C-alpha cells in the first residue's frame, strides 16, 4: 500500500462536500487510503485575508449558481443549506475524536456529517445536532456530545489546523499527494493523472 | 450559426492565457464563434475587494506551483513572466481597436499579445512593446501605437469593463454561453457539456 492521500476539508465548504463524495473512489482506484483532515477555514482565512466565497461581491452570486450546476455535472445530490456558513468546530472535533479511537470510522462519520448539512439541511454547527448525527452513524450519543467539549480534542484540532496552514492549506477541499498540493474539486483530474503516473 | 461565446480575459491573467489557447477549438467544435472581450481586473477587483492570486498568502505560493503544472496537464507552453502582474490597458485597447476595424483580427492579435507575455516574457504593459507585438502580427505600428492613446478607445474599453461587471464577470478567464456564466479554465469541461446539450 502506498502512502495515504491527505484530504483537507471544512464542514461548511460546499465544494468540500462535493469532493468528499468522490475522494474515496479516486484514492481506491490507485490503491491509496485517505486521511480525513477537518480544518477550520475561519482560522485559515485570518492568515490569507480572504473570506467565504459567497460573501464576495459578484463571486457570491456566481457561486450560488455554480454549486448546484457543478453538483449536477458530477451527479452528486446537493442542496444549499438555509444557514450558511456555520461554525464547524463541533463536527471537526468529532472526526478528531474518532481518529484516536478507530480511524476507520472517520470517513463514514465525516460523510454523514456533510450529508446531514448539505442534503438534510441540519445545522451541524450546533453541538447537539452534530452529536446526534454521530449517534445516527453508530456512535454513542453522550460520548460524542462530551467529545465536542473535550479540551484535549479541542487542542488537537487547533494543532491540526496550524499544521495544515504550515503545509500550505488555504482552502477546502485541499488534497496533498506525496507532498504535491491540489486545491479544489477542479483539480481531481490532475490528481488522477498524478496518482496514475507519479507526477507529470 | 449559433450565437457567439463571450470570452472575458485580462492580459495579465495566467489562467486567462491558458484558456486563450483552448477557447477557439472548444467553440468551433460546437459551431460557435468567440467574442474576445478584454477586461481590466484592476477595476473589477475594486468591486469585489479581492486581489491578484499571487498576492494572497499561501494561495500565491500554490498558484506559482499550480500554473506550470496546469499548463503541462493541458499540454500548453507556459513561462511565468519576470514582471507580474502588469497593467493591461495598452494590450486591451489594441483588441478594442481592431474590433472596430476587422473583428476577425481580434483572436490572432489577442493570442499574439498573450504569447508575447507568457512565452516571450515581453512586458506588454508597455505601450511601445504592445504596439510592436501588434506590428509583428501584421498591423501598422504607428496606427497601433496611436490606438493605445486614443481617448475614444480608452472610453470604449472602460464601458466594456463596466458592462462585464454588470454581466457578473469577476475574474479571468470568464466565459458566458447563452447567458450561463463559467469562471475559470477549470470549467471548460462544463462548458463543453453545456454546448453539447444546451444545459444540464
CSV table of N, CA and C in Angstrom, one decimal, chain A residues 15 47-48 50 56-59 62 65-66 69-70 72-73 165 168-170 174 179-183 186-187 189-190 193-194 200, chain B residues 15 47-48 50 56-59 62 65-66 69-70 72-73 165 168-170 174 179-183 186-187 189-190 193-194 200:
chain,number,residue,atom,x,y,z
A,15,UNK,N,-17.9,22.9,-1.8
A,15,UNK,CA,-17.1,22.2,-2.7
A,15,UNK,C,-16.4,21.1,-1.9
A,47,UNK,N,-5.3,34.1,8.1
A,47,UNK,CA,-3.9,34.1,7.6
A,47,UNK,C,-3.9,34.6,6.2
A,48,UNK,N,-4.8,34.2,5.4
A,48,UNK,CA,-4.8,34.6,3.9
A,48,UNK,C,-5.5,35.9,3.7
A,50,UNK,N,-8.6,36.3,3.2
A,50,UNK,CA,-9.8,36.1,2.3
A,50,UNK,C,-11.0,35.8,3.2
A,56,UNK,N,-18.2,37.4,-1.2
A,56,UNK,CA,-17.6,38.3,-2.2
A,56,UNK,C,-18.5,38.8,-3.2
A,57,UNK,N,-18.6,40.1,-3.4
A,57,UNK,CA,-19.5,40.6,-4.5
A,57,UNK,C,-19.3,40.0,-5.8
A,58,UNK,N,-20.3,39.7,-6.6
A,58,UNK,CA,-20.3,39.0,-7.9
A,58,UNK,C,-19.9,37.5,-7.7
A,59,UNK,N,-18.8,37.3,-7.1
A,59,UNK,CA,-18.4,35.9,-6.9
A,59,UNK,C,-19.4,35.1,-6.1
A,62,UNK,N,-22.3,34.2,-8.4
A,62,UNK,CA,-21.8,33.1,-9.3
A,62,UNK,C,-21.8,31.8,-8.6
A,65,UNK,N,-24.8,29.8,-8.2
A,65,UNK,CA,-25.3,29.2,-9.4
A,65,UNK,C,-24.3,28.0,-9.8
A,66,UNK,N,-23.0,28.2,-9.6
A,66,UNK,CA,-22.1,27.2,-10.0
A,66,UNK,C,-22.2,25.9,-9.1
A,69,UNK,N,-24.9,23.5,-10.2
A,69,UNK,CA,-24.6,23.1,-11.5
A,69,UNK,C,-23.4,22.1,-11.5
A,70,UNK,N,-22.4,22.4,-10.6
A,70,UNK,CA,-21.3,21.5,-10.5
A,70,UNK,C,-21.7,20.2,-9.9
A,72,UNK,N,-24.7,18.8,-10.2
A,72,UNK,CA,-25.4,18.1,-11.3
A,72,UNK,C,-24.3,17.5,-12.3
A,73,UNK,N,-23.3,18.3,-12.6
A,73,UNK,CA,-22.3,17.9,-13.5
A,73,UNK,C,-21.6,16.6,-13.1
A,165,UNK,N,-2.0,24.7,7.9
A,165,UNK,CA,-1.6,26.0,7.4
A,165,UNK,C,-0.1,26.0,7.0
A,168,UNK,N,0.6,24.6,3.8
A,168,UNK,CA,0.2,25.3,2.7
A,168,UNK,C,-1.3,25.3,2.4
A,169,UNK,N,-2.1,24.7,3.3
A,169,UNK,CA,-3.5,24.6,3.0
A,169,UNK,C,-4.2,25.9,3.2
A,170,UNK,N,-4.9,26.4,2.2
A,170,UNK,CA,-5.6,27.7,2.3
A,170,UNK,C,-7.1,27.6,1.9
A,174,UNK,N,-8.8,20.5,-0.2
A,174,UNK,CA,-7.4,20.6,-0.5
A,174,UNK,C,-6.8,19.2,-0.3
A,179,UNK,N,3.2,15.0,-1.1
A,179,UNK,CA,3.8,16.3,-1.0
A,179,UNK,C,3.3,17.3,-2.0
A,180,UNK,N,2.6,16.8,-3.0
A,180,UNK,CA,2.1,17.7,-4.1
A,180,UNK,C,0.7,18.2,-3.7
A,181,UNK,N,0.5,19.6,-3.7
A,181,UNK,CA,-0.7,20.1,-3.3
A,181,UNK,C,-1.7,20.4,-4.4
A,182,UNK,N,-3.0,20.1,-4.2
A,182,UNK,CA,-4.0,20.3,-5.2
A,182,UNK,C,-5.2,21.0,-4.5
A,183,UNK,N,-5.6,22.1,-5.0
A,183,UNK,CA,-6.7,22.9,-4.4
A,183,UNK,C,-8.0,22.8,-5.2
A,186,UNK,N,-11.9,21.0,-8.7
A,186,UNK,CA,-11.5,21.1,-10.1
A,186,UNK,C,-10.2,20.4,-10.4
A,187,UNK,N,-9.4,20.1,-9.4
A,187,UNK,CA,-8.1,19.5,-9.6
A,187,UNK,C,-8.1,18.0,-9.5
A,189,UNK,N,-9.0,15.8,-11.7
A,189,UNK,CA,-8.4,15.2,-12.9
A,189,UNK,C,-6.9,15.2,-12.9
A,190,UNK,N,-6.4,16.3,-12.3
A,190,UNK,CA,-4.9,16.3,-12.2
A,190,UNK,C,-4.4,15.3,-11.1
A,193,UNK,N,-4.3,11.9,-12.7
A,193,UNK,CA,-3.2,11.7,-13.5
A,193,UNK,C,-1.9,11.6,-12.7
A,194,UNK,N,-1.8,12.4,-11.6
A,194,UNK,CA,-0.7,12.3,-10.7
A,194,UNK,C,-0.5,11.0,-10.1
A,200,UNK,N,3.6,14.6,-13.3
A,200,UNK,CA,3.6,15.0,-14.8
A,200,UNK,C,4.2,16.4,-15.0
B,15,UNK,N,-4.1,32.1,-16.0
B,15,UNK,CA,-5.1,31.2,-16.4
B,15,UNK,C,-5.9,31.6,-17.6
B,47,UNK,N,-14.3,46.3,-7.2
B,47,UNK,CA,-15.7,46.0,-6.9
B,47,UNK,C,-15.8,44.8,-6.0
B,48,UNK,N,-15.0,43.7,-6.2
B,48,UNK,CA,-15.1,42.5,-5.5
B,48,UNK,C,-14.3,42.6,-4.2
B,50,UNK,N,-11.2,41.9,-3.9
B,50,UNK,CA,-10.2,40.8,-4.0
B,50,UNK,C,-8.9,41.4,-4.6
B,56,UNK,N,-1.9,36.7,-2.5
B,56,UNK,CA,-2.6,36.2,-1.3
B,56,UNK,C,-1.7,35.2,-0.6
B,57,UNK,N,-1.5,35.4,0.7
B,57,UNK,CA,-0.6,34.4,1.4
B,57,UNK,C,-1.0,33.0,1.2
B,58,UNK,N,-0.1,32.1,1.1
B,58,UNK,CA,-0.4,30.6,0.9
B,58,UNK,C,-0.9,30.4,-0.5
B,59,UNK,N,-2.0,31.1,-0.9
B,59,UNK,CA,-2.5,30.9,-2.3
B,59,UNK,C,-1.5,31.3,-3.3
B,62,UNK,N,1.0,28.5,-3.8
B,62,UNK,CA,0.3,27.4,-4.5
B,62,UNK,C,0.2,27.7,-6.0
B,65,UNK,N,3.0,27.2,-8.2
B,65,UNK,CA,3.2,25.7,-8.5
B,65,UNK,C,2.1,25.2,-9.4
B,66,UNK,N,0.9,25.6,-9.2
B,66,UNK,CA,-0.2,25.1,-9.9
B,66,UNK,C,-0.2,25.5,-11.4
B,69,UNK,N,2.1,23.4,-13.6
B,69,UNK,CA,1.6,22.1,-13.6
B,69,UNK,C,0.3,22.0,-14.5
B,70,UNK,N,-0.6,23.0,-14.3
B,70,UNK,CA,-1.8,23.0,-15.1
B,70,UNK,C,-1.5,23.2,-16.6
B,72,UNK,N,1.3,22.1,-18.1
B,72,UNK,CA,1.7,20.8,-18.5
B,72,UNK,C,0.6,19.8,-18.7
B,73,UNK,N,-0.4,19.9,-17.7
B,73,UNK,CA,-1.5,19.0,-17.8
B,73,UNK,C,-2.3,19.2,-19.1
B,165,UNK,N,-18.7,43.8,-15.7
B,165,UNK,CA,-19.1,43.7,-14.3
B,165,UNK,C,-20.6,43.6,-14.1
B,168,UNK,N,-21.7,40.3,-14.4
B,168,UNK,CA,-21.3,39.3,-13.4
B,168,UNK,C,-19.9,38.9,-13.5
B,169,UNK,N,-19.1,39.4,-14.4
B,169,UNK,CA,-17.7,39.0,-14.6
B,169,UNK,C,-16.8,39.5,-13.4
B,170,UNK,N,-16.2,38.6,-12.7
B,170,UNK,CA,-15.3,39.0,-11.6
B,170,UNK,C,-13.9,38.4,-11.7
B,174,UNK,N,-13.3,34.1,-18.0
B,174,UNK,CA,-14.7,34.1,-17.6
B,174,UNK,C,-15.4,33.9,-19.0
B,179,UNK,N,-26.0,33.2,-21.9
B,179,UNK,CA,-26.4,33.8,-20.5
B,179,UNK,C,-25.8,33.0,-19.4
B,180,UNK,N,-25.3,31.8,-19.6
B,180,UNK,CA,-24.8,31.0,-18.5
B,180,UNK,C,-23.3,31.3,-18.2
B,181,UNK,N,-23.0,31.7,-17.0
B,181,UNK,CA,-21.6,32.1,-16.7
B,181,UNK,C,-20.7,31.0,-16.2
B,182,UNK,N,-19.5,30.9,-16.7
B,182,UNK,CA,-18.5,29.9,-16.2
B,182,UNK,C,-17.2,30.6,-15.9
B,183,UNK,N,-16.7,30.4,-14.7
B,183,UNK,CA,-15.4,31.1,-14.3
B,183,UNK,C,-14.3,30.1,-14.3
B,186,UNK,N,-11.0,25.8,-15.3
B,186,UNK,CA,-11.5,24.6,-14.7
B,186,UNK,C,-12.9,24.2,-15.1
B,187,UNK,N,-13.6,25.2,-15.7
B,187,UNK,CA,-15.0,25.0,-16.1
B,187,UNK,C,-15.1,24.6,-17.5
B,189,UNK,N,-14.7,21.8,-19.0
B,189,UNK,CA,-15.5,20.6,-19.2
B,189,UNK,C,-17.0,20.8,-19.1
B,190,UNK,N,-17.4,21.7,-18.2
B,190,UNK,CA,-18.8,22.0,-18.0
B,190,UNK,C,-19.3,22.8,-19.3
B,193,UNK,N,-19.9,20.4,-22.0
B,193,UNK,CA,-21.2,19.6,-21.9
B,193,UNK,C,-22.4,20.6,-22.2
B,194,UNK,N,-22.3,21.8,-21.7
B,194,UNK,CA,-23.3,22.8,-21.9
B,194,UNK,C,-23.5,23.0,-23.4
B,200,UNK,N,-27.5,21.5,-18.5
B,200,UNK,CA,-27.6,20.2,-17.7
B,200,UNK,C,-28.0,20.5,-16.3
